[in-house]
Coordinates of C-alpha atoms in Angstrom, one line a residue:
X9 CA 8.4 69.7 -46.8
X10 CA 8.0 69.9 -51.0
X11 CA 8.5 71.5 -53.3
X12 CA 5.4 72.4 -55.1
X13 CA 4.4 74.4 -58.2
X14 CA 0.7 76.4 -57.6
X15 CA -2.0 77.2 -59.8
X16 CA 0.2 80.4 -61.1
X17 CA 2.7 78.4 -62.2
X18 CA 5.7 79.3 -59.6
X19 CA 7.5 76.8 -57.5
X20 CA 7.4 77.1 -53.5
X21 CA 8.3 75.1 -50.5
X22 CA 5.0 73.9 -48.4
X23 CA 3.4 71.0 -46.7
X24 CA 1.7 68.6 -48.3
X25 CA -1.3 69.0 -46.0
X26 CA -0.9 72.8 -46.9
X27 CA -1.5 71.7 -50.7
X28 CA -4.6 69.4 -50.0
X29 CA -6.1 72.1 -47.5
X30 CA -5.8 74.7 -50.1
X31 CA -7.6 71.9 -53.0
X32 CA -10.3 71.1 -50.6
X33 CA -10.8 75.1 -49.6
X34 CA -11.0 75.7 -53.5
X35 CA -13.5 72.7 -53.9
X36 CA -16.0 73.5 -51.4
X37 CA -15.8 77.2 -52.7
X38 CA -17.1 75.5 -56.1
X39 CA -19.1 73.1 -54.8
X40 CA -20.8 76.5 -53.2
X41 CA -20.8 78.5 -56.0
X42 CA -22.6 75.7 -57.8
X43 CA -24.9 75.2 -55.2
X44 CA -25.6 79.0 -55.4
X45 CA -26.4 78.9 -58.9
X46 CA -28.7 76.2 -58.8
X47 CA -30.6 77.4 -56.2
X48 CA -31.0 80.9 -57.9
X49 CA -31.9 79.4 -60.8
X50 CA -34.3 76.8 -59.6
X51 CA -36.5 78.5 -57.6
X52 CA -37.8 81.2 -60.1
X53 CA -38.7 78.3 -62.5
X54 CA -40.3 76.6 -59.2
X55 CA -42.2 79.7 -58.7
X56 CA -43.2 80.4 -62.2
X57 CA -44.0 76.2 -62.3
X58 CA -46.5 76.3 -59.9
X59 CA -48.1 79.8 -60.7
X60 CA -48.7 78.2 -64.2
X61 CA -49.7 75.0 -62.6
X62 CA -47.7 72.6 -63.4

């Protein structure tokens, strides 16, 4: 065990593994909401593209 300070700013007790699992749960959430974005973005100006044929 650590003793580890979170993204609030207090200091706990936890597993390291706990610490990585929680920074690659918060990565893939990004990585997802980026993903998101792009694709609702993109495919308007793909549909707009092609009906103005391009």
């Amino acid at each position: 065990m650590v003793l580890f300070e979170d993204r609030l700013g207090s200091w706990s007790m936890g597993y390291e593994w706990d610490d990585a699992r929680e920074r690659r749960a918060y990565a893939i959430k990004v990585v997802s909401i980026v993903l998101a974005s792009a694709v609702t973005a993109g495919v308007p100006t793909w549909i707009v593209a092609k009906a103005m044929g391009l």
